[in-house]
XYZ file of C-alpha atoms in Angstrom:
488
model
C 11.111 48.438 24.029
C 9.655 49.124 27.837
C 6.070 50.467 27.987
C 5.358 52.517 31.120
C 1.886 53.629 32.144
C 1.603 56.864 34.316
C -1.426 57.324 36.336
C -2.035 60.643 38.334
C -4.784 63.258 38.283
C -2.153 65.949 38.157
C -0.875 66.845 34.894
C 2.387 68.627 35.936
C 3.142 65.656 38.064
C 2.977 63.334 35.110
C 5.116 65.799 33.121
C 7.627 65.891 35.880
C 7.660 61.889 36.388
C 8.028 61.478 32.524
C 10.878 63.938 32.211
C 12.909 62.086 35.204
C 12.319 58.933 33.315
C 13.139 60.143 29.756
C 16.502 61.510 31.047
C 17.499 58.698 33.305
C 16.681 55.383 31.303
C 19.351 54.377 28.532
C 16.957 51.934 26.986
C 14.086 52.607 24.506
C 10.915 53.379 26.523
C 7.289 54.320 25.554
C 5.369 56.242 28.475
C 1.352 56.389 28.416
C -0.349 58.940 30.389
C -3.686 58.629 32.414
C -5.461 61.021 34.504
C -7.344 58.485 36.576
C -7.667 54.868 37.487
C -10.023 53.996 34.791
C -7.878 55.242 32.043
C -5.138 53.429 33.520
C -6.706 50.113 33.452
C -7.764 50.524 30.137
C -4.449 51.242 29.060
C -2.951 48.199 30.740
C -5.663 46.195 29.072
C -4.937 47.353 25.743
C -1.024 47.924 25.612
C 0.155 45.451 28.194
C 2.646 47.537 29.855
C 5.544 46.338 31.653
C 5.296 48.747 34.488
C 2.569 50.858 35.941
C 3.314 53.815 38.171
C 0.002 54.876 40.093
C -1.023 57.615 42.414
C -3.228 56.427 45.028
C -5.697 59.219 45.253
C -7.405 59.737 41.934
C -10.962 60.669 40.736
C -13.118 57.865 38.901
C -11.058 54.925 39.986
C -8.602 55.267 42.977
C -5.051 53.288 42.876
C -6.300 50.923 45.193
C -9.140 49.772 43.326
C -7.103 49.834 39.958
C -4.605 47.597 41.419
C -7.430 45.210 42.759
C -8.916 44.948 39.104
C -5.481 44.474 37.753
C -4.588 41.683 40.177
C -7.755 39.740 38.701
C -5.886 39.776 35.168
C -3.847 37.048 34.063
C -0.629 36.975 35.849
C 1.510 36.785 32.563
C 0.058 40.241 31.178
C 0.123 42.092 34.672
C 2.630 45.186 34.963
C 4.824 45.518 37.792
C 3.172 48.271 39.780
C 4.861 51.176 41.506
C 2.792 53.076 44.012
C 2.775 56.944 44.696
C 1.399 58.307 47.638
C 1.255 61.761 49.651
C 0.031 60.210 52.626
C 2.243 58.248 54.953
C -0.674 55.835 55.815
C -0.017 52.219 56.839
C -3.648 51.209 55.172
C -2.688 52.490 51.642
C 0.609 50.565 51.993
C -0.872 47.406 52.914
C -3.419 47.745 50.248
C -0.427 47.987 47.696
C 1.463 45.246 49.024
C -1.612 42.888 49.111
C -2.196 43.933 45.528
C 1.414 42.961 44.574
C 3.025 46.432 44.191
C 6.940 45.995 43.821
C 7.524 49.694 45.519
C 5.802 52.146 47.590
C 7.284 55.627 47.360
C 5.994 58.638 49.058
C 5.602 62.089 47.601
C 7.353 64.422 47.119
C 9.211 61.817 44.894
C 12.769 61.174 45.412
C 14.195 61.001 42.161
C 16.930 58.634 42.672
C 14.278 56.256 44.698
C 12.139 56.233 41.491
C 14.756 55.480 39.144
C 15.917 52.731 41.409
C 12.463 51.206 41.591
C 11.827 51.463 37.734
C 15.234 49.905 36.946
C 14.488 47.277 39.208
C 11.082 46.335 37.770
C 12.628 46.879 34.527
C 15.331 44.177 35.137
C 12.633 41.782 36.528
C 10.519 42.267 33.439
C 13.608 41.475 31.226
C 14.432 38.462 33.245
C 10.787 37.243 33.010
C 10.576 37.937 29.127
C 13.918 36.117 28.569
C 12.623 33.048 30.780
C 9.315 33.114 28.536
C 11.456 33.079 25.261
C 13.961 30.315 26.574
C 10.862 28.075 27.146
C 9.702 28.855 23.687
C 13.158 28.071 22.272
C 13.229 24.660 24.238
C 9.657 24.022 22.783
C 11.030 24.436 19.222
C 13.992 22.117 19.991
C 11.694 19.392 21.452
C 8.791 19.766 19.081
C 10.479 21.012 16.118
C 7.694 23.949 16.095
C 5.495 26.302 18.352
C 1.798 25.560 18.778
C 1.297 29.173 17.244
C 3.594 31.174 14.984
C 2.643 34.312 16.686
C 4.244 32.916 19.966
C 7.670 33.585 18.524
C 9.688 36.139 20.461
C 9.540 39.425 18.663
C 13.305 39.997 18.571
C 14.899 41.879 15.818
C 17.655 39.876 14.211
C 19.974 42.307 12.188
C 22.853 39.856 11.571
C 21.340 36.588 11.997
C 21.673 34.038 14.887
C 24.236 31.952 16.635
C 24.161 28.960 18.786
C 27.073 28.321 21.149
C 27.914 25.390 23.430
C 30.591 25.391 26.090
C 31.806 22.424 27.941
C 33.841 22.682 30.909
C 33.552 23.247 34.804
C 30.975 25.862 35.865
C 30.229 26.498 32.089
C 27.497 28.914 32.681
C 29.200 31.039 34.875
C 32.351 30.907 32.436
C 29.776 32.118 29.790
C 28.564 35.170 31.484
C 32.156 36.339 31.546
C 32.636 36.477 27.872
C 28.959 37.268 26.922
C 29.313 40.729 28.615
C 26.533 42.796 27.976
C 25.213 40.625 24.889
C 21.649 39.170 24.909
C 21.604 35.499 25.035
C 19.051 32.817 25.844
C 20.046 29.552 27.611
C 18.496 26.451 25.768
C 20.132 23.510 27.618
C 22.326 23.487 30.697
C 24.034 20.975 32.919
C 26.409 21.198 35.485
C 29.329 21.582 33.131
C 27.755 22.471 29.841
C 25.471 25.061 28.547
C 24.088 25.706 25.125
C 22.676 29.282 24.173
C 21.225 31.106 21.213
C 22.024 34.894 20.771
C 21.122 37.476 18.282
C 24.346 38.315 16.400
C 25.130 41.953 16.593
C 27.959 42.105 14.124
C 30.779 41.849 16.611
C 32.183 38.264 17.404
C 32.191 37.016 21.054
C 35.867 37.606 22.478
C 37.495 34.612 23.995
C 41.053 34.983 25.693
C 43.711 32.492 25.423
C 43.397 31.274 28.933
C 39.664 31.022 28.587
C 40.143 28.369 25.705
C 42.742 26.327 27.411
C 39.938 25.512 29.906
C 36.849 25.315 27.575
C 35.515 23.791 24.665
C 33.513 26.255 22.577
C 31.398 25.068 19.661
C 29.664 27.591 17.330
C 27.141 26.934 14.725
C 26.538 28.314 11.284
C 24.431 31.384 10.937
C 20.752 31.201 10.410
C 18.129 33.810 10.426
C 15.068 31.956 11.643
C 14.529 30.429 15.176
C 12.665 27.560 13.480
C 16.424 26.702 12.846
C 17.216 25.937 16.646
C 17.346 22.087 16.088
C 19.820 22.477 13.240
C 21.946 25.275 15.138
C 22.091 23.053 18.148
C 23.557 19.889 16.104
C 25.949 22.226 14.524
C 27.402 23.793 17.495
C 27.632 20.389 19.404
C 29.182 18.834 16.286
C 31.571 21.501 15.841
C 32.635 21.091 19.640
C 33.400 17.214 18.978
C 36.390 18.447 16.792
C 38.173 18.717 20.042
C 38.517 14.861 20.169
C 40.730 14.801 17.050
C 43.974 16.307 15.656
C 43.160 19.311 13.702
C 45.827 18.479 11.079
C 45.652 14.701 10.668
C 42.205 14.049 11.578
C 42.908 11.087 14.053
C 41.524 10.798 17.299
C 43.707 12.303 20.016
C 45.457 9.855 22.326
C 45.990 12.386 24.873
C 43.311 14.497 26.650
C 41.056 16.355 24.220
C 41.879 20.097 23.410
C 39.953 23.002 24.862
C 39.812 25.824 22.140
C 37.218 27.348 19.726
C 35.511 25.171 16.935
C 33.548 26.523 14.244
C 30.911 24.650 11.901
C 31.470 25.364 8.424
C 28.398 25.124 5.922
C 30.805 24.308 3.006
C 32.212 21.118 4.317
C 30.430 18.394 5.861
C 29.233 14.801 5.543
C 25.921 14.089 3.515
C 25.891 10.265 3.624
C 26.315 8.240 6.806
C 25.193 4.767 4.819
C 28.340 2.809 5.957
C 28.345 4.128 9.474
C 24.580 2.863 9.441
C 25.210 -0.568 8.253
C 28.269 -1.097 10.838
C 26.101 0.152 13.541
C 23.041 -2.101 12.638
C 25.012 -5.004 12.065
C 26.707 -4.551 15.485
C 23.125 -3.922 17.289
C 21.166 -6.445 15.336
C 23.108 -9.585 16.387
C 23.836 -8.332 20.089
C 21.948 -11.064 21.179
C 23.934 -13.750 19.562
C 27.627 -12.647 19.250
C 30.328 -13.282 21.686
C 32.048 -10.533 23.715
C 35.113 -10.686 21.258
C 32.536 -10.283 18.385
C 30.933 -7.554 19.974
C 34.279 -5.441 20.684
C 35.022 -5.991 16.811
C 31.782 -4.761 15.975
C 32.057 -1.686 18.142
C 35.647 -0.885 16.841
C 34.364 -1.135 13.259
C 31.754 1.731 13.977
C 34.947 3.867 14.262
C 37.046 2.740 11.262
C 34.834 5.266 8.770
C 36.564 8.271 10.237
C 38.284 10.240 7.783
C 41.341 12.301 7.623
C 39.623 15.452 8.482
C 38.820 16.611 12.122
C 35.585 18.487 10.718
C 33.844 15.426 9.178
C 35.157 13.212 12.100
C 33.197 15.356 14.432
C 30.004 14.918 12.075
C 30.527 11.009 12.129
C 31.145 11.002 15.838
C 27.931 13.250 16.435
C 25.867 10.827 14.284
C 26.955 7.820 16.182
C 26.719 9.595 19.352
C 22.888 10.363 18.678
C 22.478 6.643 17.123
C 23.700 5.119 20.465
C 21.581 7.654 22.734
C 18.386 7.136 20.619
C 18.624 3.506 19.592
C 21.044 1.490 21.790
C 19.577 2.819 25.050
C 16.137 2.059 24.157
C 16.378 -1.235 22.013
C 15.786 -3.350 24.850
C 13.671 -1.706 27.395
C 13.129 -4.816 29.491
C 16.839 -4.620 30.423
C 17.874 -1.040 30.264
C 15.029 0.123 32.464
C 15.719 -2.358 35.218
C 19.498 -3.152 35.178
C 21.527 -0.221 37.438
C 24.937 -0.725 35.495
C 23.271 -0.043 32.146
C 21.497 2.707 33.617
C 24.401 4.377 35.078
C 26.718 3.494 31.830
C 24.159 5.143 29.724
C 24.287 8.450 31.591
C 28.180 8.306 31.378
C 27.869 7.690 27.697
C 25.446 10.410 27.174
C 27.998 12.898 29.025
C 30.612 12.339 26.141
C 32.532 15.606 26.888
C 33.324 14.146 30.437
C 35.801 11.653 28.901
C 39.424 12.605 28.280
C 39.411 11.349 24.996
C 37.490 9.421 22.118
C 39.165 6.011 23.149
C 37.732 6.096 26.524
C 34.335 7.049 25.455
C 34.432 4.118 22.760
C 35.252 1.854 25.615
C 32.375 2.750 27.402
C 30.152 1.999 24.540
C 31.943 -1.187 24.002
C 31.500 -2.094 27.904
C 27.977 -1.369 27.527
C 27.156 -3.346 24.413
C 29.249 -6.363 25.915
C 27.188 -6.174 29.088
C 24.071 -5.946 27.377
C 25.059 -9.048 25.125
C 25.721 -10.857 28.272
C 22.252 -10.235 29.817
C 20.604 -11.361 26.412
C 22.635 -14.466 26.491
C 22.007 -15.222 30.028
C 18.304 -15.081 29.065
C 18.480 -17.214 26.277
C 20.117 -19.879 28.310
C 17.075 -19.385 30.511
C 14.831 -19.534 27.687
C 16.689 -21.383 24.887
C 13.706 -21.490 22.544
C 14.331 -17.767 22.125
C 17.698 -18.494 20.393
C 16.174 -21.537 18.281
C 13.167 -18.858 17.293
C 15.363 -16.125 16.226
C 17.379 -18.537 13.937
C 14.288 -19.942 12.630
C 13.150 -16.419 11.805
C 16.519 -15.338 10.282
C 16.515 -18.563 7.936
C 12.771 -18.388 7.064
C 11.889 -14.548 7.151
C 11.460 -14.679 3.347
C 8.581 -17.112 3.632
C 5.021 -16.478 4.936
C 5.726 -16.893 8.504
C 3.787 -15.666 11.822
C 4.389 -15.758 15.359
C 1.909 -18.738 16.174
C 4.034 -20.827 13.486
C 7.182 -19.966 15.242
C 5.917 -20.444 18.805
C 4.646 -23.871 17.638
C 8.011 -24.553 16.108
C 9.803 -23.973 19.493
C 7.031 -25.682 21.276
C 6.182 -22.699 23.419
C 2.751 -21.299 24.494
C 1.710 -18.449 22.181
C 1.121 -15.634 24.789
C 4.258 -16.408 26.703
C 6.460 -16.622 23.602
C 5.099 -13.174 22.887
C 5.984 -11.730 25.989
C 9.405 -13.229 26.225
C 10.068 -12.429 22.583
C 9.659 -8.792 23.046
C 11.394 -8.768 26.384
C 14.456 -10.157 24.685
C 14.706 -8.350 21.476
C 13.027 -5.176 22.612
C 10.302 -5.010 19.842
C 7.209 -7.432 19.028
C 7.444 -10.290 16.588
C 5.766 -8.221 13.639
C 8.323 -5.296 14.004
C 11.509 -7.620 14.282
C 10.116 -9.569 11.256
C 9.428 -6.187 9.278
C 12.975 -4.844 10.017
C 14.590 -8.171 8.766
C 12.761 -7.898 5.551
C 13.337 -4.230 5.043
C 17.136 -4.825 5.606
C 17.070 -7.663 2.971
C 15.111 -5.095 0.348
C 17.692 -2.646 0.737
C 20.438 -5.031 -0.160
C 18.543 -6.362 -2.951
C 17.806 -2.494 -4.199
C 21.144 -1.696 -3.914
C 22.349 -4.250 -6.332
C 20.342 -2.645 -8.867
C 19.219 -5.527 -11.212
C 15.596 -6.298 -9.580
C 12.458 -4.749 -10.141
C 10.353 -3.507 -7.293
C 8.011 -6.312 -7.365
C 10.608 -8.726 -7.468
C 12.479 -7.439 -4.264
C 9.187 -7.408 -2.466
C 8.721 -11.089 -3.259
C 12.261 -12.061 -2.398
C 12.184 -10.094 0.874
C 9.088 -11.814 2.113
C 6.413 -9.161 1.152
C 3.609 -10.727 -0.706
C 1.839 -7.345 -1.448
C 4.107 -5.045 -3.535
C 1.699 -1.969 -2.675
C 2.198 -2.658 0.989
C 5.924 -3.434 0.609
C 6.025 0.301 -0.837
C 4.063 1.977 1.558
C 6.096 0.300 4.636
C 9.532 0.907 2.715
C 8.778 4.529 2.735
C 7.859 4.751 6.326
C 10.884 3.282 7.360
C 13.429 4.906 5.350
C 11.600 7.961 4.176
C 12.179 7.261 0.196
C 10.459 4.853 -2.185
C 12.179 1.714 -3.371
C 13.130 3.283 -6.745
C 14.751 6.165 -5.049
C 16.822 4.004 -2.554
C 18.072 2.178 -5.570
C 18.869 5.215 -7.510
C 20.553 6.784 -4.304
C 22.864 3.817 -4.188
C 23.684 4.012 -7.833
C 24.754 7.543 -7.549
């Protein structure tokens, strides 16, 4: 609802203006009346109206002083000001403009001019409110929450929320053609993609056949709470990734991906990506030692867990896509932050929908991994003690070793070794050692024949309580929960 304050000392003029606005405006409005500037100022402070229509000449406080006082208020809560005056006087017009008035209308008021000015102010107000809400929604996606729950947009949601993602040329313009008069909020936008959330009004968005030939549209499941924005975003993008697969066989398409409409279904989805995780960790963990052929084989294995179902495959693809973007590109910052090829390639891989088919995208991932491995090997040739150190650690990580011991083993200065080790592996020595031990602990727990304290001891943790604490931090589960999950 739009709130308008009418400030004029003549009651009949206020009544006439109110009737004009009530009859002409098609949206819900609330009109509050004030007979002088002081009353108008108090109403503006209390009600935070979107629009103030004020006369210049009024008792107690005139329109010029009213505007000056309002200009000292916070910009976010300031109304759009439309000034009415019976005096064609430049001084008043100048004062109004300096105080931020959006329109200056001479009395007697022209009905069409007033309605046009109010409609323009309403459109600006709605646009500003929409931008504020979009920023709040982006904060929910980025941080998972708003700083204060009271900041959530006061939007009535009768039939739930939907997220829609559209991929294709000039996608935002294309979106506007199908959303018509529907209210929507842009969450993310690139040149050829747009992600929105909109309050579902009970009627599905209409897409004609020619539109879906050119654009990929992914639609999330329903939600009734804006806190679900992260989930809805994932669902919409995952749904869109069905475009890379044959809808009947589930196989990756050999030809170009299909435009079309793709839905997320809450009733059918993946619950466990454990096998995919293992294949990824195997590939990335020995990227520094494997040959180009071994890296290619490892990357290809990432995609061997695809199912005979396009919907499930889109979830596996999205999981891999997020894993690669959040881990592979950041695991070795000493290389990825400085090498232009890796930087450009990572941007290309992030834009997965720019690829004609999944095979092309997989090829880029493979190129990235092989090139990264080559850089790592080049570094180990220049610093052969790194290779020797890694082999020593992987052989002795179950024992009580530390960085000083390893640096001494390869006959390198402790400080120099620490810097080179992190540059090469992407993590410090203790983190690298912890990962090896946690991976070993997972394997032992999955066998189901060891007690927790035995797993801790066999994987290199001397303190079982510390092991349990670190294991939960790394996996989100206790060792017992991990073991039971594997059994089930």
